[in-house]
PDB file of C-alpha atoms (C1' of nucleotides) and ligand atoms in Angstrom:
ATOM      1  CA  MET F   1      -6.004  32.394 -13.893  1.00 67.00           C
ATOM      2  CA  LYS F   2      -6.350  32.203  -9.886  1.00 87.00           C
ATOM      3  CA  TYR F   3      -3.738  29.575  -9.860  1.00 94.00           C
ATOM      4  CA  ILE F   4      -0.663  31.142 -11.420  1.00 95.00           C
ATOM      5  CA  GLU F   5       0.112  33.144  -8.516  1.00 94.00           C
ATOM      6  CA  LYS F   6      -0.253  30.349  -5.965  1.00 95.00           C
ATOM      7  CA  LEU F   7       2.225  28.160  -8.184  1.00 96.00           C
ATOM      8  CA  ARG F   8       4.673  30.809  -8.865  1.00 95.00           C
ATOM      9  CA  ASN F   9       4.991  31.517  -4.993  1.00 93.00           C
ATOM     10  CA  SER F  10       5.487  28.038  -4.371  1.00 94.00           C
ATOM     11  CA  GLY F  11       8.345  27.853  -6.762  1.00 95.00           C
ATOM     12  CA  LEU F  12       6.152  25.783  -9.488  1.00 96.00           C
ATOM     13  CA  ARG F  13       6.300  27.023 -12.813  1.00 97.00           C
ATOM     14  CA  PRO F  14       2.496  27.496 -13.959  1.00 97.00           C
ATOM     15  CA  THR F  15       2.618  25.135 -16.829  1.00 97.00           C
ATOM     16  CA  LYS F  16      -0.798  24.364 -18.648  1.00 96.00           C
ATOM     17  CA  GLN F  17      -0.985  21.007 -17.586  1.00 97.00           C
ATOM     18  CA  ARG F  18      -0.483  22.031 -13.720  1.00 97.00           C
ATOM     19  CA  LEU F  19      -3.279  24.864 -13.926  1.00 97.00           C
ATOM     20  CA  GLN F  20      -5.620  22.332 -15.365  1.00 97.00           C
ATOM     21  CA  ILE F  21      -4.750  19.914 -12.696  1.00 98.00           C
ATOM     22  CA  CYS F  22      -5.363  22.754 -10.380  1.00 97.00           C
ATOM     23  CA  GLU F  23      -8.904  23.464 -11.478  1.00 97.00           C
ATOM     24  CA  VAL F  24      -9.629  19.782 -11.119  1.00 97.00           C
ATOM     25  CA  LEU F  25      -8.267  19.578  -7.805  1.00 98.00           C
ATOM     26  CA  PHE F  26      -9.277  22.843  -6.220  1.00 97.00           C
ATOM     27  CA  ASP F  27     -12.139  24.615  -8.239  1.00 95.00           C
ATOM     28  CA  THR F  28     -14.782  22.355  -6.406  1.00 95.00           C
ATOM     29  CA  GLU F  29     -17.663  23.033  -3.938  1.00 94.00           C
ATOM     30  CA  ARG F  30     -16.158  20.568  -1.444  1.00 96.00           C
ATOM     31  CA  THR F  31     -12.962  19.065  -0.878  1.00 97.00           C
ATOM     32  CA  PHE F  32     -12.553  15.242  -1.870  1.00 97.00           C
ATOM     33  CA  HIS F  33     -10.465  12.260  -1.479  1.00 98.00           C
ATOM     34  CA  PHE F  34      -8.932  10.311  -4.654  1.00 98.00           C
ATOM     35  CA  THR F  35      -6.704   7.888  -5.943  1.00 97.00           C
ATOM     36  CA  ILE F  36      -4.300   8.772  -8.852  1.00 98.00           C
ATOM     37  CA  ASN F  37      -6.640   6.766 -11.050  1.00 97.00           C
ATOM     38  CA  GLN F  38      -9.859   8.449  -9.991  1.00 97.00           C
ATOM     39  CA  LEU F  39      -8.057  11.829 -10.752  1.00 98.00           C
ATOM     40  CA  GLU F  40      -6.887  10.626 -13.976  1.00 97.00           C
ATOM     41  CA  GLN F  41     -10.494   9.775 -14.821  1.00 97.00           C
ATOM     42  CA  ARG F  42     -11.583  13.210 -13.549  1.00 97.00           C
ATOM     43  CA  ILE F  43      -8.842  14.993 -15.456  1.00 97.00           C
ATOM     44  CA  LYS F  44     -10.304  13.088 -18.877  1.00 95.00           C
ATOM     45  CA  ASP F  45     -13.761  13.849 -18.138  1.00 94.00           C
ATOM     46  CA  LYS F  46     -12.966  17.720 -17.465  1.00 94.00           C
ATOM     47  CA  ILE F  47     -10.305  18.815 -20.157  1.00 94.00           C
ATOM     48  CA  ASP F  48      -9.830  18.283 -23.537  1.00 92.00           C
ATOM     49  CA  ASN F  49      -6.200  17.881 -24.163  1.00 93.00           C
ATOM     50  CA  LYS F  50      -4.428  14.823 -22.861  1.00 95.00           C
ATOM     51  CA  ILE F  51      -2.316  14.946 -19.746  1.00 97.00           C
ATOM     52  CA  SER F  52       0.126  11.854 -19.376  1.00 97.00           C
ATOM     53  CA  LEU F  53      -0.029   9.713 -16.493  1.00 98.00           C
ATOM     54  CA  ALA F  54       3.423  10.293 -15.460  1.00 98.00           C
ATOM     55  CA  THR F  55       2.606  14.186 -15.120  1.00 98.00           C
ATOM     56  CA  ILE F  56      -0.424  13.432 -13.269  1.00 98.00           C
ATOM     57  CA  TYR F  57       1.741  11.583 -10.678  1.00 98.00           C
ATOM     58  CA  ASN F  58       4.560  14.181 -10.576  1.00 98.00           C
ATOM     59  CA  THR F  59       2.004  17.067 -10.228  1.00 98.00           C
ATOM     60  CA  VAL F  60       0.517  15.098  -7.120  1.00 98.00           C
ATOM     61  CA  HIS F  61       3.602  14.538  -5.505  1.00 98.00           C
ATOM     62  CA  ALA F  62       4.785  18.294  -6.298  1.00 97.00           C
ATOM     63  CA  PHE F  63       1.611  19.570  -4.764  1.00 98.00           C
ATOM     64  CA  GLU F  64       1.835  17.074  -1.803  1.00 97.00           C
ATOM     65  CA  LYS F  65       5.252  18.319  -0.857  1.00 96.00           C
ATOM     66  CA  LYS F  66       4.095  21.861  -1.222  1.00 96.00           C
ATOM     67  CA  GLY F  67       1.224  21.071   1.282  1.00 96.00           C
ATOM     68  CA  TYR F  68      -1.783  21.554  -1.095  1.00 97.00           C
ATOM     69  CA  LEU F  69      -2.471  17.878  -0.910  1.00 98.00           C
ATOM     70  CA  LYS F  70      -2.068  14.902   1.944  1.00 97.00           C
ATOM     71  CA  GLN F  71      -1.787  11.340   1.668  1.00 97.00           C
ATOM     72  CA  ILE F  72      -4.169   9.521   4.097  1.00 97.00           C
ATOM     73  CA  PRO F  73      -2.737   6.522   5.784  1.00 96.00           C
ATOM     74  CA  LEU F  74      -4.947   3.476   4.656  1.00 96.00           C
ATOM     75  CA  ASN F  75      -4.433  -0.109   3.747  1.00 94.00           C
ATOM     76  CA  SER F  76      -5.242  -0.122   0.084  1.00 94.00           C
ATOM     77  CA  ASN F  77      -3.099  -1.039  -3.135  1.00 94.00           C
ATOM     78  CA  GLN F  78      -3.650   2.455  -4.226  1.00 96.00           C
ATOM     79  CA  THR F  79      -2.396   5.714  -2.400  1.00 97.00           C
ATOM     80  CA  TYR F  80      -5.437   7.861  -1.566  1.00 98.00           C
ATOM     81  CA  PHE F  81      -4.890  11.562  -1.548  1.00 98.00           C
ATOM     82  CA  ASP F  82      -7.089  14.419   0.083  1.00 98.00           C
ATOM     83  CA  THR F  83      -7.811  18.097  -0.892  1.00 98.00           C
ATOM     84  CA  ASN F  84      -8.667  18.993   2.561  1.00 97.00           C
ATOM     85  CA  VAL F  85      -5.228  19.665   4.259  1.00 96.00           C
ATOM     86  CA  THR F  86      -6.497  20.838   7.497  1.00 94.00           C
ATOM     87  CA  ASP F  87      -6.244  18.627  10.238  1.00 91.00           C
ATOM     88  CA  HIS F  88      -9.320  16.393  10.312  1.00 94.00           C
ATOM     89  CA  HIS F  89      -9.842  12.620  10.674  1.00 96.00           C
ATOM     90  CA  HIS F  90     -11.947  10.092   8.760  1.00 97.00           C
ATOM     91  CA  PHE F  91     -14.605   7.518   8.602  1.00 96.00           C
ATOM     92  CA  TYR F  92     -13.783   4.450   6.077  1.00 95.00           C
ATOM     93  CA  ASP F  93     -16.743   2.583   4.678  1.00 93.00           C
ATOM     94  CA  LEU F  94     -15.106  -0.760   4.246  1.00 91.00           C
ATOM     95  CA  LYS F  95     -18.056  -1.945   2.121  1.00 87.00           C
ATOM     96  CA  LYS F  96     -17.754   1.151  -0.345  1.00 88.00           C
ATOM     97  CA  GLU F  97     -14.214   1.544   0.011  1.00 90.00           C
ATOM     98  CA  LYS F  98     -15.067   5.225   0.486  1.00 92.00           C
ATOM     99  CA  LEU F  99     -13.575   7.870   2.921  1.00 96.00           C
ATOM    100  CA  ILE F 100     -15.678  10.465   4.730  1.00 95.00           C
ATOM    101  CA  ASP F 101     -14.404  13.617   6.258  1.00 96.00           C
ATOM    102  CA  LEU F 102     -15.164  13.978  10.149  1.00 95.00           C
ATOM    103  CA  GLU F 103     -15.212  17.518  11.317  1.00 90.00           C
ATOM    104  CA  ASN F 104     -13.244  18.455  13.996  1.00 89.00           C
ATOM    105  CA  SER F 105     -16.453  19.181  16.041  1.00 88.00           C
ATOM    106  CA  ASP F 106     -17.291  15.696  15.199  1.00 91.00           C
ATOM    107  CA  VAL F 107     -14.435  13.916  17.382  1.00 92.00           C
ATOM    108  CA  GLY F 108     -13.457  15.087  20.918  1.00 87.00           C
ATOM    109  CA  PRO F 109      -9.954  16.342  21.799  1.00 89.00           C
ATOM    110  CA  ILE F 110      -7.065  13.524  21.551  1.00 92.00           C
ATOM    111  CA  ASN F 111      -4.657  13.833  24.282  1.00 89.00           C
ATOM    112  CA  ILE F 112      -1.755  11.876  23.756  1.00 93.00           C
ATOM    113  CA  LYS F 113      -0.094  11.476  27.194  1.00 92.00           C
ATOM    114  CA  ARG F 114       3.116   9.855  26.128  1.00 93.00           C
ATOM    115  CA  LYS F 115       6.161  11.499  24.821  1.00 91.00           C
ATOM    116  CA  ILE F 116       9.195  10.024  22.639  1.00 92.00           C
ATOM    117  CA  ASN F 117      12.368  11.758  23.601  1.00 90.00           C
ATOM    118  CA  GLY F 118      13.521  13.994  21.026  1.00 91.00           C
ATOM    119  CA  LYS F 119      10.575  13.492  18.708  1.00 94.00           C
ATOM    120  CA  LYS F 120       7.930  16.141  17.895  1.00 93.00           C
ATOM    121  CA  ILE F 121       4.297  15.103  16.951  1.00 94.00           C
ATOM    122  CA  LYS F 122       3.536  16.290  13.574  1.00 94.00           C
ATOM    123  CA  SER F 123      -0.019  15.167  12.939  1.00 94.00           C
ATOM    124  CA  ILE F 124      -2.477  12.950  14.745  1.00 95.00           C
ATOM    125  CA  GLU F 125      -5.000  11.255  12.531  1.00 95.00           C
ATOM    126  CA  VAL F 126      -7.928   9.036  13.637  1.00 96.00           C
ATOM    127  CA  LEU F 127      -9.365   6.430  11.260  1.00 96.00           C
ATOM    128  CA  VAL F 128     -12.809   5.191  12.025  1.00 96.00           C
ATOM    129  CA  LYS F 129     -13.568   2.263   9.967  1.00 95.00           C
ATOM    130  CA  LEU F 130     -17.183   1.266   9.446  1.00 94.00           C
ATOM    131  CA  ASP F 131     -19.020  -2.062   8.912  1.00 90.00           C
ATOM    132  CA  ASP F 132     -22.845  -2.599   8.140  1.00 84.00           C
TER     133      ASP F 132
ATOM    134  CA  MET I   1       3.311 -28.114  20.278  1.00 66.00           C
ATOM    135  CA  LYS I   2       1.017 -25.203  21.707  1.00 88.00           C
ATOM    136  CA  TYR I   3      -0.261 -23.882  18.352  1.00 95.00           C
ATOM    137  CA  ILE I   4      -1.737 -26.940  17.073  1.00 95.00           C
ATOM    138  CA  GLU I   5      -4.893 -26.699  18.912  1.00 93.00           C
ATOM    139  CA  LYS I   6      -5.312 -23.176  18.202  1.00 95.00           C
ATOM    140  CA  LEU I   7      -4.670 -23.711  14.394  1.00 96.00           C
ATOM    141  CA  ARG I   8      -7.349 -26.944  14.510  1.00 95.00           C
ATOM    142  CA  ASN I   9      -9.838 -24.875  16.200  1.00 93.00           C
ATOM    143  CA  SER I  10      -9.531 -21.991  13.575  1.00 94.00           C
ATOM    144  CA  GLY I  11     -10.135 -24.578  10.728  1.00 95.00           C
ATOM    145  CA  LEU I  12      -6.413 -24.318   9.566  1.00 97.00           C
ATOM    146  CA  ARG I  13      -4.593 -27.246   9.073  1.00 97.00           C
ATOM    147  CA  PRO I  14      -1.309 -27.525  11.685  1.00 97.00           C
ATOM    148  CA  THR I  15       1.341 -27.886   8.731  1.00 97.00           C
ATOM    149  CA  LYS I  16       4.897 -27.462   9.757  1.00 97.00           C
ATOM    150  CA  GLN I  17       5.248 -24.273   8.029  1.00 97.00           C
ATOM    151  CA  ARG I  18       2.325 -22.757   9.800  1.00 97.00           C
ATOM    152  CA  LEU I  19       3.813 -23.840  13.029  1.00 97.00           C
ATOM    153  CA  GLN I  20       6.928 -22.523  12.529  1.00 97.00           C
ATOM    154  CA  ILE I  21       5.517 -18.985  11.476  1.00 98.00           C
ATOM    155  CA  CYS I  22       3.423 -19.276  14.523  1.00 98.00           C
ATOM    156  CA  GLU I  23       6.828 -19.406  16.637  1.00 97.00           C
ATOM    157  CA  VAL I  24       8.200 -16.568  14.889  1.00 97.00           C
ATOM    158  CA  LEU I  25       5.238 -14.529  15.253  1.00 98.00           C
ATOM    159  CA  PHE I  26       3.923 -15.391  18.574  1.00 97.00           C
ATOM    160  CA  ASP I  27       6.649 -17.315  20.840  1.00 95.00           C
ATOM    161  CA  THR I  28       8.096 -13.645  21.468  1.00 95.00           C
ATOM    162  CA  GLU I  29       8.554 -11.500  24.792  1.00 94.00           C
ATOM    163  CA  ARG I  30       6.635  -8.868  22.999  1.00 96.00           C
ATOM    164  CA  THR I  31       4.222  -8.211  20.451  1.00 97.00           C
ATOM    165  CA  PHE I  32       5.785  -6.504  17.138  1.00 97.00           C
ATOM    166  CA  HIS I  33       4.994  -5.048  13.731  1.00 98.00           C
ATOM    167  CA  PHE I  34       6.571  -6.342  10.378  1.00 98.00           C
ATOM    168  CA  THR I  35       6.156  -6.485   6.813  1.00 97.00           C
ATOM    169  CA  ILE I  36       6.343  -9.546   4.603  1.00 98.00           C
ATOM    170  CA  ASN I  37       9.988  -9.176   3.614  1.00 97.00           C
ATOM    171  CA  GLN I  38      10.906  -8.444   7.425  1.00 97.00           C
ATOM    172  CA  LEU I  39       9.034 -11.600   8.613  1.00 98.00           C
ATOM    173  CA  GLU I  40      10.660 -13.604   5.485  1.00 97.00           C
ATOM    174  CA  GLN I  41      13.865 -12.511   7.233  1.00 97.00           C
ATOM    175  CA  ARG I  42      13.177 -13.605  10.686  1.00 97.00           C
ATOM    176  CA  ILE I  43      11.980 -16.837   9.347  1.00 97.00           C
ATOM    177  CA  LYS I  44      15.239 -17.468   7.557  1.00 95.00           C
ATOM    178  CA  ASP I  45      17.062 -16.423  10.948  1.00 94.00           C
ATOM    179  CA  LYS I  46      15.061 -18.518  13.183  1.00 95.00           C
ATOM    180  CA  ILE I  47      14.406 -21.905  11.155  1.00 94.00           C
ATOM    181  CA  ASP I  48      16.546 -24.394   9.214  1.00 92.00           C
ATOM    182  CA  ASN I  49      14.166 -25.380   6.580  1.00 92.00           C
ATOM    183  CA  LYS I  50      12.914 -23.202   3.712  1.00 95.00           C
ATOM    184  CA  ILE I  51       9.411 -21.370   3.611  1.00 97.00           C
ATOM    185  CA  SER I  52       8.233 -20.271   0.162  1.00 97.00           C
ATOM    186  CA  LEU I  53       7.269 -16.405   0.113  1.00 98.00           C
ATOM    187  CA  ALA I  54       3.944 -17.669  -1.359  1.00 98.00           C
ATOM    188  CA  THR I  55       3.413 -19.510   2.101  1.00 98.00           C
ATOM    189  CA  ILE I  56       4.245 -16.623   4.034  1.00 98.00           C
ATOM    190  CA  TYR I  57       1.841 -14.440   2.212  1.00 98.00           C
ATOM    191  CA  ASN I  58      -0.784 -17.315   2.318  1.00 98.00           C
ATOM    192  CA  THR I  59      -0.232 -17.626   6.115  1.00 98.00           C
ATOM    193  CA  VAL I  60       0.034 -14.102   7.097  1.00 98.00           C
ATOM    194  CA  HIS I  61      -3.581 -13.628   5.200  1.00 98.00           C
ATOM    195  CA  ALA I  62      -5.145 -16.827   6.691  1.00 98.00           C
ATOM    196  CA  PHE I  63      -3.690 -15.459  10.256  1.00 98.00           C
ATOM    197  CA  GLU I  64      -5.144 -12.134   9.600  1.00 97.00           C
ATOM    198  CA  LYS I  65      -8.570 -13.377   8.648  1.00 96.00           C
ATOM    199  CA  LYS I  66      -8.755 -15.411  11.794  1.00 96.00           C
ATOM    200  CA  GLY I  67      -7.955 -12.548  13.787  1.00 96.00           C
ATOM    201  CA  TYR I  68      -4.362 -13.364  14.994  1.00 97.00           C
ATOM    202  CA  LEU I  69      -2.823 -10.645  12.959  1.00 98.00           C
ATOM    203  CA  LYS I  70      -3.985  -7.188  11.920  1.00 97.00           C
ATOM    204  CA  GLN I  71      -2.914  -4.989   9.327  1.00 97.00           C
ATOM    205  CA  ILE I  72      -1.739  -1.056  10.146  1.00 97.00           C
ATOM    206  CA  PRO I  73      -3.384   1.527   8.125  1.00 96.00           C
ATOM    207  CA  LEU I  74      -0.024   3.397   6.885  1.00 96.00           C
ATOM    208  CA  ASN I  75       1.438   4.844   3.762  1.00 94.00           C
ATOM    209  CA  SER I  76       4.094   2.870   2.742  1.00 94.00           C
ATOM    210  CA  ASN I  77       4.883   0.596  -0.451  1.00 94.00           C
ATOM    211  CA  GLN I  78       4.704  -2.366   2.024  1.00 96.00           C
ATOM    212  CA  THR I  79       1.696  -3.653   3.914  1.00 97.00           C
ATOM    213  CA  TYR I  80       2.407  -3.583   7.675  1.00 98.00           C
ATOM    214  CA  PHE I  81       1.159  -6.076  10.243  1.00 98.00           C
ATOM    215  CA  ASP I  82       0.914  -6.363  13.831  1.00 98.00           C
ATOM    216  CA  THR I  83       1.052  -9.233  16.228  1.00 98.00           C
ATOM    217  CA  ASN I  84      -0.797  -7.117  18.648  1.00 97.00           C
ATOM    218  CA  VAL I  85      -4.550  -7.588  17.855  1.00 97.00           C
ATOM    219  CA  THR I  86      -5.893  -5.845  20.638  1.00 94.00           C
ATOM    220  CA  ASP I  87      -7.256  -2.177  20.258  1.00 91.00           C
ATOM    221  CA  HIS I  88      -4.387   0.308  20.415  1.00 94.00           C
ATOM    222  CA  HIS I  89      -2.791   3.126  18.682  1.00 96.00           C
ATOM    223  CA  HIS I  90       0.386   4.047  17.130  1.00 96.00           C
ATOM    224  CA  PHE I  91       3.205   6.332  16.892  1.00 96.00           C
ATOM    225  CA  TYR I  92       4.842   6.231  13.540  1.00 95.00           C
ATOM    226  CA  ASP I  93       8.536   7.776  13.552  1.00 93.00           C
ATOM    227  CA  LEU I  94       8.899   9.061   9.956  1.00 90.00           C
ATOM    228  CA  LYS I  95      12.679   9.365  10.019  1.00 87.00           C
ATOM    229  CA  LYS I  96      13.033   5.668  11.046  1.00 88.00           C
ATOM    230  CA  GLU I  97      10.043   4.239   9.185  1.00 90.00           C
ATOM    231  CA  LYS I  98       9.083   2.612  12.408  1.00 92.00           C
ATOM    232  CA  LEU I  99       5.914   2.073  14.606  1.00 96.00           C
ATOM    233  CA  ILE I 100       5.794   2.241  18.269  1.00 95.00           C
ATOM    234  CA  ASP I 101       2.732   0.920  20.352  1.00 96.00           C
ATOM    235  CA  LEU I 102       0.667   3.372  22.384  1.00 95.00           C
ATOM    236  CA  GLU I 103      -0.924   1.601  25.269  1.00 90.00           C
ATOM    237  CA  ASN I 104      -4.466   2.405  25.972  1.00 89.00           C
ATOM    238  CA  SER I 105      -3.442   4.490  29.025  1.00 88.00           C
ATOM    239  CA  ASP I 106      -1.192   6.618  26.718  1.00 91.00           C
ATOM    240  CA  VAL I 107      -4.283   8.061  24.808  1.00 92.00           C
ATOM    241  CA  GLY I 108      -7.388   9.583  26.117  1.00 87.00           C
ATOM    242  CA  PRO I 109     -10.660   8.264  25.193  1.00 89.00           C
ATOM    243  CA  ILE I 110     -11.542   8.739  21.550  1.00 92.00           C
ATOM    244  CA  ASN I 111     -15.013  10.200  21.346  1.00 89.00           C
ATOM    245  CA  ILE I 112     -16.613   9.755  17.819  1.00 93.00           C
ATOM    246  CA  LYS I 113     -19.939  12.183  18.012  1.00 91.00           C
ATOM    247  CA  ARG I 114     -21.211  11.687  14.506  1.00 93.00           C
ATOM    248  CA  LYS I 115     -22.946   8.647  13.275  1.00 91.00           C
ATOM    249  CA  ILE I 116     -23.395   7.315   9.871  1.00 92.00           C
ATOM    250  CA  ASN I 117     -26.977   6.021   9.256  1.00 89.00           C
ATOM    251  CA  GLY I 118     -26.962   2.132   8.785  1.00 91.00           C
ATOM    252  CA  LYS I 119     -23.228   1.840   9.675  1.00 94.00           C
ATOM    253  CA  LYS I 120     -21.496   0.450  12.813  1.00 93.00           C
ATOM    254  CA  ILE I 121     -18.060   1.609  14.056  1.00 94.00           C
ATOM    255  CA  LYS I 122     -15.696  -1.625  13.731  1.00 94.00           C
ATOM    256  CA  SER I 123     -12.513   0.128  14.872  1.00 94.00           C
ATOM    257  CA  ILE I 124     -11.079   3.102  15.889  1.00 95.00           C
ATOM    258  CA  GLU I 125      -7.333   3.895  15.207  1.00 95.00           C
ATOM    259  CA  VAL I 126      -4.852   6.664  15.847  1.00 96.00           C
ATOM    260  CA  LEU I 127      -1.759   7.366  13.989  1.00 96.00           C
ATOM    261  CA  VAL I 128       0.487   9.759  15.685  1.00 96.00           C
ATOM    262  CA  LYS I 129       3.342  10.829  13.202  1.00 95.00           C
ATOM    263  CA  LEU I 130       6.692  11.910  14.820  1.00 94.00           C
ATOM    264  CA  ASP I 131       9.304  14.210  13.587  1.00 90.00           C
ATOM    265  CA  ASP I 132      12.655  15.232  14.956  1.00 85.00           C
TER     266      ASP I 132
ATOM    267  C1'  DA K   1      -2.152 -49.176   7.347  1.00 55.31           C
ATOM    268  C1'  DC K   2      -4.425 -47.836   3.130  1.00 55.31           C
ATOM    269  C1'  DA K   3      -7.053 -45.385  -0.185  1.00 55.31           C
ATOM    270  C1'  DC K   4      -9.414 -41.139  -0.817  1.00 55.31           C
ATOM    271  C1'  DT K   5     -10.367 -36.345  -0.546  1.00 55.31           C
ATOM    272  C1'  DT K   6      -9.213 -31.940   0.297  1.00 55.31           C
ATOM    273  C1'  DA K   7      -5.951 -28.392   1.804  1.00 55.31           C
ATOM    274  C1'  DT K   8      -1.610 -26.658   1.500  1.00 55.31           C
ATOM    275  C1'  DT K   9       2.830 -25.621  -0.514  1.00 55.31           C
ATOM    276  C1'  DT K  10       5.508 -24.016  -3.862  1.00 55.31           C
ATOM    277  C1'  DA K  11       8.060 -21.806  -8.085  1.00 55.31           C
ATOM    278  C1'  DG K  12       7.490 -19.282 -11.261  1.00 55.31           C
ATOM    279  C1'  DA K  13       4.575 -16.145 -14.031  1.00 55.31           C
ATOM    280  C1'  DA K  14       1.362 -12.420 -14.193  1.00 55.31           C
ATOM    281  C1'  DC K  15      -0.243  -8.264 -12.177  1.00 55.31           C
ATOM    282  C1'  DC K  16      -0.378  -3.687 -11.579  1.00 55.31           C
ATOM    283  C1'  DA K  17       0.418   0.852  -8.847  1.00 55.31           C
ATOM    284  C1'  DT K  18       4.337   3.531  -8.821  1.00 55.31           C
ATOM    285  C1'  DT K  19       8.792   5.253 -10.349  1.00 55.31           C
ATOM    286  C1'  DA K  20      12.904   5.947 -13.432  1.00 55.31           C
ATOM    287  C1'  DT K  21      14.503   7.237 -17.860  1.00 55.31           C
ATOM    288  C1'  DA K  22      15.712  10.170 -21.596  1.00 55.31           C
ATOM    289  C1'  DA K  23      14.365  12.664 -25.094  1.00 55.31           C
ATOM    290  C1'  DA K  24      11.476  16.958 -26.695  1.00 55.31           C
ATOM    291  C1'  DC K  25       9.317  20.893 -24.909  1.00 55.31           C
ATOM    292  C1'  DT K  26       8.534  25.210 -22.442  1.00 55.31           C
ATOM    293  C1'  DG K  27       8.558  28.856 -19.236  1.00 55.31           C
ATOM    294  C1'  DC K  28      11.327  32.819 -17.923  1.00 55.31           C
ATOM    295  C1'  DA K  29      15.140  35.505 -16.971  1.00 55.31           C
ATOM    296  C1'  DA K  30      19.042  37.736 -19.101  1.00 55.31           C
TER     297       DA K  30
ATOM    298  C1'  DT B   1      16.275  35.886 -28.796  1.00 55.31           C
ATOM    299  C1'  DT B   2      19.072  32.901 -26.719  1.00 55.31           C
ATOM    300  C1'  DG B   3      20.019  29.733 -23.028  1.00 55.31           C
ATOM    301  C1'  DC B   4      18.937  27.262 -19.361  1.00 55.31           C
ATOM    302  C1'  DA B   5      16.588  24.810 -15.733  1.00 55.31           C
ATOM    303  C1'  DG B   6      11.936  23.036 -14.921  1.00 55.31           C
ATOM    304  C1'  DT B   7       8.671  20.294 -17.111  1.00 55.31           C
ATOM    305  C1'  DT B   8       6.097  17.103 -19.801  1.00 55.31           C
ATOM    306  C1'  DT B   9       5.982  12.467 -22.095  1.00 55.31           C
ATOM    307  C1'  DA B  10       6.134   7.920 -23.758  1.00 55.31           C
ATOM    308  C1'  DT B  11       7.936   4.191 -22.261  1.00 55.31           C
ATOM    309  C1'  DA B  12      10.601   1.019 -19.577  1.00 55.31           C
ATOM    310  C1'  DA B  13      11.640  -0.815 -15.298  1.00 55.31           C
ATOM    311  C1'  DT B  14      10.739  -1.790 -10.268  1.00 55.31           C
ATOM    312  C1'  DG B  15       9.098  -4.301  -6.552  1.00 55.31           C
ATOM    313  C1'  DG B  16       5.327  -5.865  -3.609  1.00 55.31           C
ATOM    314  C1'  DT B  17       1.532  -8.816  -3.840  1.00 55.31           C
ATOM    315  C1'  DT B  18      -1.256 -11.922  -6.361  1.00 55.31           C
ATOM    316  C1'  DC B  19      -2.399 -16.103  -9.376  1.00 55.31           C
ATOM    317  C1'  DT B  20      -1.563 -20.623 -11.321  1.00 55.31           C
ATOM    318  C1'  DA B  21      -1.482 -25.232 -11.406  1.00 55.31           C
ATOM    319  C1'  DA B  22       1.279 -28.966 -10.264  1.00 55.31           C
ATOM    320  C1'  DA B  23       3.280 -31.336  -6.286  1.00 55.31           C
ATOM    321  C1'  DT B  24       2.787 -32.568  -1.519  1.00 55.31           C
ATOM    322  C1'  DA B  25       0.906 -33.279   2.750  1.00 55.31           C
ATOM    323  C1'  DA B  26      -2.976 -33.520   6.334  1.00 55.31           C
ATOM    324  C1'  DG B  27      -7.559 -35.396   7.795  1.00 55.31           C
ATOM    325  C1'  DT B  28     -11.312 -39.219   7.211  1.00 55.31           C
ATOM    326  C1'  DG B  29     -13.213 -43.479   6.830  1.00 55.31           C
ATOM    327  C1'  DT B  30     -12.281 -48.056   6.322  1.00 55.31           C
TER     328       DT B  30
HETATM  329 MN1   MN R   1       3.234   8.116  -3.653  1.00 55.31          MN
HETATM  330 MN1   MN R   2      -2.400  -8.341   1.701  1.00 55.31          MN
HETATM  331 ZN1   ZN R   3     -10.469  13.963   4.298  1.00 55.31          ZN
HETATM  332 ZN1   ZN R   4       0.723  -2.232  17.465  1.00 55.31          ZN
END
DNA sequence: ACACTTATTTAGAACCATTATAAACTGCAA
DNA sequence: TTGCAGTTTATAATGGTTCTAAATAAGTGT
């Protein structure tokens, strides 16, 4: 398995559940955005055994902490995650409630002129909301 | 009262509760960011009668729909609102869990080069997360 | 002022995404 | 193999938000 090493190197035991979740999350042609419930559904579709919802939450949070996933700031009753952990921005289609990645070449450089004393910029994220 | 007209013009009846919430939200030197629970506390501090939590939710959502408040996309278990409804961006201090307005002069122009067929840009919001 | 209609307020229940619990299980090093 | 820390799991608890339906208040017409 290609994820055993990755997990071990992160200090996470490569359990059956985590490896299967890795396949669902990272064995894909493209990166994608998901809520926990959407991920639960994908897992059900792709694997035979059951993984408890608690484990899905635990794993997603563990992966997020290790930097393999990130949360996307959005106003929704559910938390959105992204398998694309590179710096990038988003369109948010308000009608379809769907996120679309913006390539870095799609957005001009963001120039933050103001500084806050003793604070460092950790990330800069642009959210472009789309109407009809 | 200065808000009676404003509410009537919006098709909202100027009730005692709404007028009092207007005072808490809009009779301020500066605009500010808040969660419902923070607003509830401010209301308790500023006025003598009680306003039910349901009314606070109802009013905030009514004001948001009319464009007197807006939500700020953020990953938190609580929804954040802004009394500054002009287009502007935010710092988010991760340690203090506090939002800080960026003036438009603090951020260079955002240039979104990509278009989505049949969709119009409704808003562009930048969130700058701050570390120590 | 009064009656009538409709909007609003309210306490409390319901909802539901997320987190906590604690017992069973598993990976792994000694 | 044994022991232990890490992990999984069913289930309960949490808590922000929304819903409900009855009481109250505002607007309208007379
Ligand atoms: Mn989370
Ligand atoms: Mn809301
Ligand atoms: Zn993305
Ligand atoms: Zn703001």
